[in-house]
CSV table of C-alpha atoms in Angstrom, one decimal:
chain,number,residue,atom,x,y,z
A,1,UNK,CA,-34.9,-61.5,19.3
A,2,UNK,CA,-38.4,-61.5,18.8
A,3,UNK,CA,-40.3,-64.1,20.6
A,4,UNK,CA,-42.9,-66.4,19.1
A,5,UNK,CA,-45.3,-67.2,21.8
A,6,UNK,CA,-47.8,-64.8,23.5
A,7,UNK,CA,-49.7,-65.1,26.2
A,8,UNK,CA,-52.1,-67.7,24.3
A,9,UNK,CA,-49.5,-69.3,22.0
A,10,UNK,CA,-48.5,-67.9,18.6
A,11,UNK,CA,-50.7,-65.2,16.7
A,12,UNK,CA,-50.6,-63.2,13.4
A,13,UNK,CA,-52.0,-62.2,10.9
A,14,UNK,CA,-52.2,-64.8,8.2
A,15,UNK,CA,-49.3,-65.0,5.1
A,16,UNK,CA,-48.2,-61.9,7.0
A,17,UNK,CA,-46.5,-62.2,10.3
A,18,UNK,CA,-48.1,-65.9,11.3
A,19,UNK,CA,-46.7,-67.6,7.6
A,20,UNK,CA,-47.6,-71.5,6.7
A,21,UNK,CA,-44.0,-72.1,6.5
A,22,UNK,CA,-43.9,-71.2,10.6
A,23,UNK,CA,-46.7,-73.5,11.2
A,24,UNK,CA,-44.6,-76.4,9.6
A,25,UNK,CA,-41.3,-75.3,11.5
A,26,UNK,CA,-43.6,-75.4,14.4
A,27,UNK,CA,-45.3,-79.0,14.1
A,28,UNK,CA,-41.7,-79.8,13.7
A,29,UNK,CA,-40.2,-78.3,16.4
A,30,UNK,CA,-43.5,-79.3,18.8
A,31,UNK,CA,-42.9,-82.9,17.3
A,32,UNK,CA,-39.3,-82.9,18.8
A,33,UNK,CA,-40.3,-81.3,21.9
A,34,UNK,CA,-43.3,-84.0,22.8
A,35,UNK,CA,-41.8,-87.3,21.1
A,36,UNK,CA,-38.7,-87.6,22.5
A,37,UNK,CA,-39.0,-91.3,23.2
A,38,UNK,CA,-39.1,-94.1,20.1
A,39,UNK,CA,-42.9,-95.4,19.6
A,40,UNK,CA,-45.6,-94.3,18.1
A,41,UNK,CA,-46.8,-90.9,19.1
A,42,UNK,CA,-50.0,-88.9,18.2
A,43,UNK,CA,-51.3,-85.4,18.1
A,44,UNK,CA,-54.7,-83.8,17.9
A,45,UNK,CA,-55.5,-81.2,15.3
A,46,UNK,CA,-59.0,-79.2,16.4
A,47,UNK,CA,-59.6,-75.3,14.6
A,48,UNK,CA,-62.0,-72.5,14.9
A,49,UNK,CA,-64.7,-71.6,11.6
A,50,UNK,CA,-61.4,-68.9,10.3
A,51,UNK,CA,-60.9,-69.3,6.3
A,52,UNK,CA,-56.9,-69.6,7.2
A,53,UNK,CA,-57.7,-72.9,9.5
A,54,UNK,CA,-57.3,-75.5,6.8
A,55,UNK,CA,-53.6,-74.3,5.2
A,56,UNK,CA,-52.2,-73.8,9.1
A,57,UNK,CA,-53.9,-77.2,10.0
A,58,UNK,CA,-52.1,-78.7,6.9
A,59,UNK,CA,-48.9,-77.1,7.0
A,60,UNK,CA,-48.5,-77.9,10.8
A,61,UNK,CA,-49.5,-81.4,10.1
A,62,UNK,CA,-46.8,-82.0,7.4
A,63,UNK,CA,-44.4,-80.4,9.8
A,64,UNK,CA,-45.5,-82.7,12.6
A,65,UNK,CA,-45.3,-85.9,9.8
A,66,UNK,CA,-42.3,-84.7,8.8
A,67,UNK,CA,-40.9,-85.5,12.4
A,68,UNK,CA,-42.1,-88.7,12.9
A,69,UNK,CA,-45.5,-87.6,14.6
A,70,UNK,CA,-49.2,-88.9,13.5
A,71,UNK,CA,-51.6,-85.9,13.6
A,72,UNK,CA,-55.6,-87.3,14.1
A,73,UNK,CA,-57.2,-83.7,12.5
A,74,UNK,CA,-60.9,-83.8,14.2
A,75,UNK,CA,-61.6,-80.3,12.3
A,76,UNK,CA,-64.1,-77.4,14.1
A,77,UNK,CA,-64.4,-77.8,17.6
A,78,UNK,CA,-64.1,-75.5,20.6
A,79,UNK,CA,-60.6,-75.2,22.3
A,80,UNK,CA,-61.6,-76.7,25.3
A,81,UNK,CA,-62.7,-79.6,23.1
A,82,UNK,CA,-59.5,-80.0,22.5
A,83,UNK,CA,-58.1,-80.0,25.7
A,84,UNK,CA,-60.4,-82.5,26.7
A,85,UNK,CA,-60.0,-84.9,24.5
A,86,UNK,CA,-56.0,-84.6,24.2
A,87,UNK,CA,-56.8,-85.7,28.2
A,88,UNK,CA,-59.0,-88.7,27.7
A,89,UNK,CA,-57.9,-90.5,24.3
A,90,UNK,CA,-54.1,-90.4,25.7
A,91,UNK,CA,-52.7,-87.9,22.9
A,92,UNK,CA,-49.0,-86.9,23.3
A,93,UNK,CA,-50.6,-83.2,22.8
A,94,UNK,CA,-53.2,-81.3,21.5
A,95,UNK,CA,-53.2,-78.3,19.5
A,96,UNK,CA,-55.9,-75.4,18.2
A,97,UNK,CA,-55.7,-73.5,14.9
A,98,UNK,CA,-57.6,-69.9,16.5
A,99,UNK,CA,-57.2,-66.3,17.5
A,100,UNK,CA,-59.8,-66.8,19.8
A,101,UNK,CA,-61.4,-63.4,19.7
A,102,UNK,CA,-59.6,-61.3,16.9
A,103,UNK,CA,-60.7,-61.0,13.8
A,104,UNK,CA,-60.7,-63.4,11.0
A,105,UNK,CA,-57.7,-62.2,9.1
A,106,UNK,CA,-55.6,-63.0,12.1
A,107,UNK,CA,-55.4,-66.8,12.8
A,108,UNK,CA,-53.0,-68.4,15.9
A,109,UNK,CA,-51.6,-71.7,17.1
A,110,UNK,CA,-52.0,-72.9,20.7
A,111,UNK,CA,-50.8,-76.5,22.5
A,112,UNK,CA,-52.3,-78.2,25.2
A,113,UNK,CA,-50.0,-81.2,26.9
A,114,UNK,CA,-51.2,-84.5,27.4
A,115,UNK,CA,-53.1,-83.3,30.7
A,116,UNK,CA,-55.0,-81.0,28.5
A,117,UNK,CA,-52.9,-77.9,29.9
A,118,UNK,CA,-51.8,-75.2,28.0
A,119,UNK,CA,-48.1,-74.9,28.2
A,120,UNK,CA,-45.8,-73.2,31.1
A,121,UNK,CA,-43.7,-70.3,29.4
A,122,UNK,CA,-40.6,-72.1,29.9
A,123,UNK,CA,-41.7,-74.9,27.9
A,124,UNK,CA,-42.9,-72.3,24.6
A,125,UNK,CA,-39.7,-70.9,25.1
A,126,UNK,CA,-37.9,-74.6,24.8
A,127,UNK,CA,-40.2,-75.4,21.2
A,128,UNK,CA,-39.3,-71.9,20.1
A,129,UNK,CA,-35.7,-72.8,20.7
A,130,UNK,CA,-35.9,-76.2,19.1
A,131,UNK,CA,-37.1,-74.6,16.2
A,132,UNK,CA,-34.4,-71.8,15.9
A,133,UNK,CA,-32.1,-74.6,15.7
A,134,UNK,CA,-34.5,-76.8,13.1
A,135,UNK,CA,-31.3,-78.7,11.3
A,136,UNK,CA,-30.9,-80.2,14.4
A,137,UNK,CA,-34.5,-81.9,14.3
A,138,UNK,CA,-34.5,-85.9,13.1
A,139,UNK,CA,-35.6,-86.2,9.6
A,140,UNK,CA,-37.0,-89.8,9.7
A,141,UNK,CA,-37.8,-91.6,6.2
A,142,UNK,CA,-39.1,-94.5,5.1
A,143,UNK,CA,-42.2,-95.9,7.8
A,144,UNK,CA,-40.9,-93.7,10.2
A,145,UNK,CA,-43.0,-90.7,8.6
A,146,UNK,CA,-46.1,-89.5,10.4
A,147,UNK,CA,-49.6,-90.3,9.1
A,148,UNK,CA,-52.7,-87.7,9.0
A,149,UNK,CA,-56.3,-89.0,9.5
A,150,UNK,CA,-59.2,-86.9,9.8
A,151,UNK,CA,-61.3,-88.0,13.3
A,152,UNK,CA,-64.4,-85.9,13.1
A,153,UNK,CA,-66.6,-88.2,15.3
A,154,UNK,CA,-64.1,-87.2,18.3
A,155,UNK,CA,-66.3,-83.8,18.8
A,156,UNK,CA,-69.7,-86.0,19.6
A,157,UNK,CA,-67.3,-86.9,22.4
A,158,UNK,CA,-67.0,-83.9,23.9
A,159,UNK,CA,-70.3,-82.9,22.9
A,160,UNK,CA,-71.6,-85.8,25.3
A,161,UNK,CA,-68.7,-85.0,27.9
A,162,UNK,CA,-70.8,-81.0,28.5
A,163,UNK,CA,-74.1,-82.5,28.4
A,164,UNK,CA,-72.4,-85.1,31.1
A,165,UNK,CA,-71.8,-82.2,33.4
A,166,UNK,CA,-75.5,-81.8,33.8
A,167,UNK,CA,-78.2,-82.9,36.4
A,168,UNK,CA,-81.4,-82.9,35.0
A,169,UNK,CA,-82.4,-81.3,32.3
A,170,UNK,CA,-83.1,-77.4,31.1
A,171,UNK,CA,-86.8,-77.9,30.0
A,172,UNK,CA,-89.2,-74.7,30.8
A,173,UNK,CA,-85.7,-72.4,29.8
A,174,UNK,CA,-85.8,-70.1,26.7
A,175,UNK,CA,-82.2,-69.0,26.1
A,176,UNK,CA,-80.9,-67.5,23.0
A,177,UNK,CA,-77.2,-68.5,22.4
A,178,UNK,CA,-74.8,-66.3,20.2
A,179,UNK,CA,-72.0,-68.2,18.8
A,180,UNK,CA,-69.6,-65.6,17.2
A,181,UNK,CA,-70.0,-67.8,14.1
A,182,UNK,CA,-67.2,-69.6,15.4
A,183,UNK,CA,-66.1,-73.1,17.4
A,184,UNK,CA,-69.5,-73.1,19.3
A,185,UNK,CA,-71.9,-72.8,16.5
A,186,UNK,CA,-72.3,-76.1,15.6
A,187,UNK,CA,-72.0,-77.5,19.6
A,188,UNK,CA,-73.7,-74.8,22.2
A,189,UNK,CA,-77.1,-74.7,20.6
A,190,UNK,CA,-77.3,-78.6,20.1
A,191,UNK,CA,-76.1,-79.0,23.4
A,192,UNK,CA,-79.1,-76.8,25.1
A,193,UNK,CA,-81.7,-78.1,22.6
A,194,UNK,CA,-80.7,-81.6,23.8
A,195,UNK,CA,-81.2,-81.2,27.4
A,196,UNK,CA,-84.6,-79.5,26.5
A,197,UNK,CA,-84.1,-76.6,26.5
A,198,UNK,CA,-86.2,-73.7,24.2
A,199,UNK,CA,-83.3,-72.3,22.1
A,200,UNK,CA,-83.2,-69.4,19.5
A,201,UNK,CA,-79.6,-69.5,18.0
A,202,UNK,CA,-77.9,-66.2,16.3
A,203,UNK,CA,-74.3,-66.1,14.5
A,204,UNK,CA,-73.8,-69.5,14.1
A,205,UNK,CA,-73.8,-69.7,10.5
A,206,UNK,CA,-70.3,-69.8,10.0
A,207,UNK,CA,-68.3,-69.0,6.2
A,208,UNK,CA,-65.1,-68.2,7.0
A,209,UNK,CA,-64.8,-64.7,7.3
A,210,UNK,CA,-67.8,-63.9,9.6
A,211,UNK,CA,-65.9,-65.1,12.6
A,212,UNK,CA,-66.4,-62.5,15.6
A,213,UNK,CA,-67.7,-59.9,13.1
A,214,UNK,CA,-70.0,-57.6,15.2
A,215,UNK,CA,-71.2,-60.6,17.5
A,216,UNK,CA,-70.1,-62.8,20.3
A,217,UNK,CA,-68.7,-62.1,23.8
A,218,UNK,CA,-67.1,-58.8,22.4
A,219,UNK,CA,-70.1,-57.3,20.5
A,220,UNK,CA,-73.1,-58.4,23.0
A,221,UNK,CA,-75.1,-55.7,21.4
A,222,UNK,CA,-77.2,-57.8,19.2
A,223,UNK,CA,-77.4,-60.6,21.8
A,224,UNK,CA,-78.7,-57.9,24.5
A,225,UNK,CA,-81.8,-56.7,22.2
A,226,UNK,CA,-82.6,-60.6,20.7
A,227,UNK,CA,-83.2,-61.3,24.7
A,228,UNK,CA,-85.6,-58.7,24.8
A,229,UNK,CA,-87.4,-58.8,21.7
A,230,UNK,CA,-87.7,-62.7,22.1
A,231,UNK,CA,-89.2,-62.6,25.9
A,232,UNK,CA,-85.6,-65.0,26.8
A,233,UNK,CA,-84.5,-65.9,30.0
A,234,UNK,CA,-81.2,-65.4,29.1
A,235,UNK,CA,-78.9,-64.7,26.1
A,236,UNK,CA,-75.3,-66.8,26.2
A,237,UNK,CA,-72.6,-65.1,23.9
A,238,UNK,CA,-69.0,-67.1,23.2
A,239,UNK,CA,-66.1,-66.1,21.4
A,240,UNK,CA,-64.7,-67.3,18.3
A,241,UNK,CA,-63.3,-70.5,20.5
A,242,UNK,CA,-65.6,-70.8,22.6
A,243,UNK,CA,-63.5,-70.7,25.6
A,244,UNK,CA,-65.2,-67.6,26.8
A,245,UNK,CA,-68.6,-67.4,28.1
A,246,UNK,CA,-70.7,-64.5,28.7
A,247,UNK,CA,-74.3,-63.8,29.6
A,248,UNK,CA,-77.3,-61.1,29.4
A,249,UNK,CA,-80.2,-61.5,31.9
A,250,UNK,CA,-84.2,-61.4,30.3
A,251,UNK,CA,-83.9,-57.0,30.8
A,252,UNK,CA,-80.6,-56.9,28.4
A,253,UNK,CA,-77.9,-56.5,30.9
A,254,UNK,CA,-74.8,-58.6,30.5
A,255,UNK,CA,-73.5,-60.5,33.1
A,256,UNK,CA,-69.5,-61.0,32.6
A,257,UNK,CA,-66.8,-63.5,34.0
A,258,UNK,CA,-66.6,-62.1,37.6
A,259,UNK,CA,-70.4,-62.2,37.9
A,260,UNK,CA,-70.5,-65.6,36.6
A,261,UNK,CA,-67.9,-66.6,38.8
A,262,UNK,CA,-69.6,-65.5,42.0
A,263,UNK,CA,-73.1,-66.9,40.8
A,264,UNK,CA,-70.9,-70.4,40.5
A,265,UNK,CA,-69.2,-69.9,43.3
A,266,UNK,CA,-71.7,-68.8,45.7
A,267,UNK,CA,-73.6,-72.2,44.8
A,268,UNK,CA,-70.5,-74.1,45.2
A,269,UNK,CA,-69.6,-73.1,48.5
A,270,UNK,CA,-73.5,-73.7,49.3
A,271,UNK,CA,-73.3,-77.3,48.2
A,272,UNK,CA,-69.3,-77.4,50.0
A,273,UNK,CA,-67.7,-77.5,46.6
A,274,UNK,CA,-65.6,-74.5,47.1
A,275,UNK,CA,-62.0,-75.2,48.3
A,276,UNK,CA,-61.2,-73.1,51.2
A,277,UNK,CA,-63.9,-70.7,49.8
A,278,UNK,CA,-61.5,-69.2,47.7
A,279,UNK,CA,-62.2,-67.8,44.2
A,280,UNK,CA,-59.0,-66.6,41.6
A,281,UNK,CA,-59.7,-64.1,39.9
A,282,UNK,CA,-57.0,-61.5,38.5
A,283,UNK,CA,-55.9,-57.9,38.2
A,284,UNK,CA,-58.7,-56.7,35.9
A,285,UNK,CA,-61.5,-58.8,38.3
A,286,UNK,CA,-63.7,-55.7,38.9
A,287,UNK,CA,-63.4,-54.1,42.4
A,288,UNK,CA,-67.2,-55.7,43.1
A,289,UNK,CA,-66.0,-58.9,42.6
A,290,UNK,CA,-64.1,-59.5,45.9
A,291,UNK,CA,-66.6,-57.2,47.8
A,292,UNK,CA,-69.4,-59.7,47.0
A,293,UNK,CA,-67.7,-62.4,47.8
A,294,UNK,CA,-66.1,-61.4,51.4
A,295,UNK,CA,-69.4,-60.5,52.0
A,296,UNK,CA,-70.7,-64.5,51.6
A,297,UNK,CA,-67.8,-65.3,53.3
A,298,UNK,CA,-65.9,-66.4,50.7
A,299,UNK,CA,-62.1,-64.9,49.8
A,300,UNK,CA,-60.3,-64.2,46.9
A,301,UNK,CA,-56.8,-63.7,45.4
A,302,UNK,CA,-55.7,-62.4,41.9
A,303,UNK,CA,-53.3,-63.4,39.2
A,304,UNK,CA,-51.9,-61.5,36.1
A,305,UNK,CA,-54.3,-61.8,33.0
A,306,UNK,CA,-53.9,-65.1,31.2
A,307,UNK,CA,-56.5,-67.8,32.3
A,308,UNK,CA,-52.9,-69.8,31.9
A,309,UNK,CA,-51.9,-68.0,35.1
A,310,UNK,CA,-55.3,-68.7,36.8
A,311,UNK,CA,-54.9,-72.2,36.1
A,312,UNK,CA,-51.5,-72.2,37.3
A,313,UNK,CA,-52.6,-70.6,40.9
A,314,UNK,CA,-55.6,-73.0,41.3
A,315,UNK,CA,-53.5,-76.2,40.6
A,316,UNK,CA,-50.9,-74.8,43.5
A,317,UNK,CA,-53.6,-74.8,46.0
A,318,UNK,CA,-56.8,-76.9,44.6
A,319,UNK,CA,-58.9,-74.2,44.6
A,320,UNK,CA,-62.1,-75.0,43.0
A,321,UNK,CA,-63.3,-72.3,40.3
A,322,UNK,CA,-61.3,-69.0,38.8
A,323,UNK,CA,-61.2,-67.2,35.9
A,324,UNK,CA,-61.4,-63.7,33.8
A,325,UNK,CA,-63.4,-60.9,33.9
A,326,UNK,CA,-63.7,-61.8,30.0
A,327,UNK,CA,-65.4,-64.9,30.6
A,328,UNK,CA,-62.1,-67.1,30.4
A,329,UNK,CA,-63.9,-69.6,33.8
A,330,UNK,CA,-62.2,-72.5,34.9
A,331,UNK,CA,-64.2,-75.3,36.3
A,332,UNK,CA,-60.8,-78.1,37.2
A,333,UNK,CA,-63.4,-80.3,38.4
A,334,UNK,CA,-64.5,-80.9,34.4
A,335,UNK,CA,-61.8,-79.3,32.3
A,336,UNK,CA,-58.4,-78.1,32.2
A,337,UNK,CA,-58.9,-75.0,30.6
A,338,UNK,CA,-61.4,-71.9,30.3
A,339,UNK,CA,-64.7,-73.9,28.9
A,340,UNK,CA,-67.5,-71.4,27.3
A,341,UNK,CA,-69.5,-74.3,27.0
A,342,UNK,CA,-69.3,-76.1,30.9
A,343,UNK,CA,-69.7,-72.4,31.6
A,344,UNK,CA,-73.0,-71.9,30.3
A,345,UNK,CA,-74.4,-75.2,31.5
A,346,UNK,CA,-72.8,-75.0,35.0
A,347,UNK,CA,-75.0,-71.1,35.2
A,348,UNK,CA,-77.7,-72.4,33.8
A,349,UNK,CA,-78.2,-74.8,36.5
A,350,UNK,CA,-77.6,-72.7,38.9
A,351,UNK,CA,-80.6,-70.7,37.3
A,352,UNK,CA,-82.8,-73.4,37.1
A,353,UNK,CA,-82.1,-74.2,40.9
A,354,UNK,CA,-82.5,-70.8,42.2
A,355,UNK,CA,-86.1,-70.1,40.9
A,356,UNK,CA,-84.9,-66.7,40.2
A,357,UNK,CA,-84.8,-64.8,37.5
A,358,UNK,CA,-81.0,-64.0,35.9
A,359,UNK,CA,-81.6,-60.1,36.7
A,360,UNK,CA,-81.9,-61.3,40.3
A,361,UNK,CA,-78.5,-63.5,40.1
A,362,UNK,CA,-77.1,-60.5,38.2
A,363,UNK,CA,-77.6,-58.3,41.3
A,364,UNK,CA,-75.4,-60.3,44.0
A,365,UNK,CA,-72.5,-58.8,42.6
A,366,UNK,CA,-72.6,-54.7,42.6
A,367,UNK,CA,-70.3,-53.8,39.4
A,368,UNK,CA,-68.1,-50.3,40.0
A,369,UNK,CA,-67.2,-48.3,37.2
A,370,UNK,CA,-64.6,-49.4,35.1
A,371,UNK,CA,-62.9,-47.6,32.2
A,372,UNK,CA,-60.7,-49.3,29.5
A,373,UNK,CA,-58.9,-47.8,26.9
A,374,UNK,CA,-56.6,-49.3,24.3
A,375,UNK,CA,-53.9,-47.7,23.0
A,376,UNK,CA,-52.1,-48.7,19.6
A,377,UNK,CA,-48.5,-48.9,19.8
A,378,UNK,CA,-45.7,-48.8,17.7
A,379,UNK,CA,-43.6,-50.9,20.2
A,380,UNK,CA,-45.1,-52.5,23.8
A,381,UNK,CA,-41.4,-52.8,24.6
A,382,UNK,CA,-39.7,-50.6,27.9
A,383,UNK,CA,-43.0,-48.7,28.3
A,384,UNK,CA,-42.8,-49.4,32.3
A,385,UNK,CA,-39.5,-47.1,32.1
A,386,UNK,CA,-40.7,-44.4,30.3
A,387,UNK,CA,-40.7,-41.5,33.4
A,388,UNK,CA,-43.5,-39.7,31.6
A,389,UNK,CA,-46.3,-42.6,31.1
A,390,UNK,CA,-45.1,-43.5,34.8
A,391,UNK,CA,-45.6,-39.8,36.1
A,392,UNK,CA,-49.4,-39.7,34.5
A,393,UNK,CA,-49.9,-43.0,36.3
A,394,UNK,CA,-49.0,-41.7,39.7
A,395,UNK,CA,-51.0,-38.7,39.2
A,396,UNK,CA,-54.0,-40.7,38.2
A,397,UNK,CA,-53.7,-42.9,41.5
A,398,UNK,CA,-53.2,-39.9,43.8
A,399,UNK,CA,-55.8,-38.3,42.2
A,400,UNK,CA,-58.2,-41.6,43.4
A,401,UNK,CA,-56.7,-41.1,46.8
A,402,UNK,CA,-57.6,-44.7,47.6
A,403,UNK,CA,-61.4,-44.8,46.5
A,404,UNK,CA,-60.3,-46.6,42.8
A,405,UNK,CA,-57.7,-47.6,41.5
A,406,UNK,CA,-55.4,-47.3,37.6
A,407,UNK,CA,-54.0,-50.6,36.0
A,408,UNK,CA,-51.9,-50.1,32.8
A,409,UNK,CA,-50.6,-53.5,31.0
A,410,UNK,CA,-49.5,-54.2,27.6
A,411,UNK,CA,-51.2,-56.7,25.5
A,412,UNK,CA,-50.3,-60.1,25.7
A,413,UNK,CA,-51.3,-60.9,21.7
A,414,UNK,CA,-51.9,-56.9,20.0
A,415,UNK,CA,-49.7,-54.2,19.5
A,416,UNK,CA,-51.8,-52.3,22.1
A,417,UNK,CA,-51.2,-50.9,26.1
A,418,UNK,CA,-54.0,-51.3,27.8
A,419,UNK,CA,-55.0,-48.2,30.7
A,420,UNK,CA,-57.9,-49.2,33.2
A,421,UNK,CA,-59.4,-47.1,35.3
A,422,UNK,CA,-61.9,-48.1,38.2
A,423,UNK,CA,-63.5,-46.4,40.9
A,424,UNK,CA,-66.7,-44.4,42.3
A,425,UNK,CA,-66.9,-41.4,39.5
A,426,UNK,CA,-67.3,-41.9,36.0
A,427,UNK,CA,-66.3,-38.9,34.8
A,428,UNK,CA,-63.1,-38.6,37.1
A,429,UNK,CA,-62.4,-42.2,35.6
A,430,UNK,CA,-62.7,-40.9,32.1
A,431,UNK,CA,-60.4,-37.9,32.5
A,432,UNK,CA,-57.6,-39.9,34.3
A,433,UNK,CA,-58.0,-42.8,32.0
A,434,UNK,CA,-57.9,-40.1,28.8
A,435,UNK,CA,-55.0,-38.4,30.4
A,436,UNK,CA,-52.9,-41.5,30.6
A,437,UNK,CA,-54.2,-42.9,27.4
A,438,UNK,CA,-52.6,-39.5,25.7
A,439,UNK,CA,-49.2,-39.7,27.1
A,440,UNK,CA,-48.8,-43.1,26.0
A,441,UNK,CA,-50.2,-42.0,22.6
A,442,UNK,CA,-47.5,-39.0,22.3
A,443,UNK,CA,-44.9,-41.6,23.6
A,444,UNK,CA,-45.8,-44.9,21.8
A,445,UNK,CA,-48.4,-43.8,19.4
A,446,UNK,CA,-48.0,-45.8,15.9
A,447,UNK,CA,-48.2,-42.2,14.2
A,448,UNK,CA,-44.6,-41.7,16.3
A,449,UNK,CA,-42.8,-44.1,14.7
């Protein structure tokens, strides 16, 4: 059976694999799930800038009406806007209509609880369940149908709740933002002009279809030159959600999450904020990540990729900041989830306080070279067993004898394995990585289907 839920909810490509009519089974299956109890019971409806947004926004609400659920739509608005608000105006759950990073054709479904946390696996796999078994759901009639109401002055909430996060102001700053012509468009650049900040926005004229589309946190290139050209003091990129945040220092260079995260943390454990001075990072956290933080004296440990999982280690222990070498940073002291937004404010203050310049916060961290390739596969399924992939692997790490290391993962939300290579040479990375990549490509290639 195949399941439903990735590692960030349910993705597809639109009228394809992720079909309006699963959106409705879903809002009636997540209305089940969440409302178990008689009363009245709401849900928030927030979306990226994708031309698919509206028709999955609507068919999930009917499905939610159609279970007795009233949907409040508030309309484009970062992910972590969501989560935040589902939190503080007492919703039975939030969800976002966004693939996040992927390209526009593609559209997904995510929920956040009424804490504002994206869901534990066993929970998905209870909604996916529920909706296998959809003639068991209540069919209510009558005034026990759900209403829909569109709340657009919810997202001036949140849009206060960032600006909230900061002391004092950003005046003197020059920053050009990049918002992926996505969730942040309409939010990041406000949000810096307000606190006085100089601010030269690119990609945030959003139509539908531009979403991602050479720009944001995974096309930097255009970001990196408008820094120079434009005499910045840094560039800020987000994804098409805006939970990501990346940055570029005023010479071009890009500063990921596990920079970001030792910037923020080194201040934090300055000002005692950091929780046993422990940061969470995960198994693609770049190999200078923990060596610049053991040498503050701080410590770190490492989750599987999801900033879910991250989450999920901080709450167990209170730790006070983790995140994703993709920019996925989790402040739990303002949000519940990776915030692109908090993230950008929260550096920039620690810019302003440091009378540095971002190249000299981009040095505290030394970055070792790291190699990814992507691999389309036919099937991501049993590739851990297959005694030829695992042979290349073991070669690969023997071959590093200790001085790198080889992580091979399939993709939580693309038909795709994933081999990284890290370590001192460039080149040996690139022939290890390449030699892996091929036996996975002769094994799993699509063209071997």
């Amino acid at each position: 059976m195949v399941t439903l839920f990735g590692t960030d909810g349910v993705r597809g490509l639109v009228n394809s694999t992720l079909m309006p009519e699963l959106a409705y089974q879903l809002g009636r299956a997540a209305g089940a799930y969440f409302c178990k109890t008689r009363g009245e019971h709401r849900f928030l409806i927030g979306m990226d800038t994708r031309i698919s947004g509206s028709m999955l926004t609507a068919a999930l609400s009917a499905g939610l009406c159609a279970s007795g659920v009233n949907v409040d739509v508030v309309g484009v608005i970062p992910t972590p806007g969501i989560a935040y608000l589902t939190r503080v105006e007492g919703y039975d759950a939030g969800v976002v209509i966004s693939a996040s990073h992927n390209p526009f054709p593609d559209n997904g479904i995510k929920f956040f609880d009424r804490n504002g946390y994206k869901l534990p696996d066993a929970t998905e796999e209870e909604i996916e369940n529920i909706l296998r078994h959809d003639e068991t759901i209540a069919r209510p009639t009558g005034d026990g149908i759900g209403v829909i109401r569109d709340v657009p002055q919810l997202s001036d909430k949140y849009r206060e709740f960032v600006k909230s996060t900061v002391k004092g102001d950003f005046k003197g700053l020059k920053i050009v933002t990049d918002s992926a012509n996505g969730a942040a468009s309409d939010f990041l650049p406000g949000i810096l002009a307000g606190l006085g900040a100089e601010v030269i926005p690119i990609f945030h004229e959003p139509n539908g279809v531009n979403i991602n589309n050479g720009c944001g946190s995974t096309h930097i290139e255009t970001l990196q030159k408008k820094v120079v050209e434009m005499g910045a003091d840094c560039g800020i990129a987000n994804d098409g959600d805006a939970d990501r945040c990346l940055f570029v220092d005023e010479k071009g260079q890009v500063l990921d999450g596990d920079h970001l995260m030792v910037i923020n943390a080194l201040k934090m454990k300055e000002e005692g904020r950091l929780h046993d001075n422990m940061v969470v990072g995960t198994v693609m956290s770049n190999l200078g990540f923990g060596k610049a933080l053991r040498a503050h004296g701080c410590q770190t440990v490492s989750t599987q990729v999801g900033d879910r999982y991250v989450l999920e280690e901080m709450l167990k222990h209170d730790y006070s900041i983790g995140g994703e070498q993709s920019g996925h940073i989790i402040f739990p002291e303002f949000n519940t989830t990776g915030d692109g937004l908090i993230t950008a404010v929260q550096t920039l203050m620690v810019l302003r306080d440091s009378g540095k310049k971002m190249s000299d916060l981009n040095k505290l961290m030394v970055t070792y070279p790291q190699i990814l390739k992507n691999v389309e596969v036919y099937s991501k399924n049993g590739w851990e067993e297959n005694d030829l992939i695992m042979d290349a692997i073991r070669a690969g790490e023997n071959e590093l004898a200790g001085e790198g290391r080889i992580l091979v993962r399939a993709s939580g939300t693309e038909p795709l394995i994933r081999v990284m290579g890290e370590g001192r040479e460039p080149d040996q990375l690139e022939r290890i990585v390449d030699d892996i990549a091929s036996v996975i490509e002769s094994e799993l290639g699509v063209g071997n289907n």
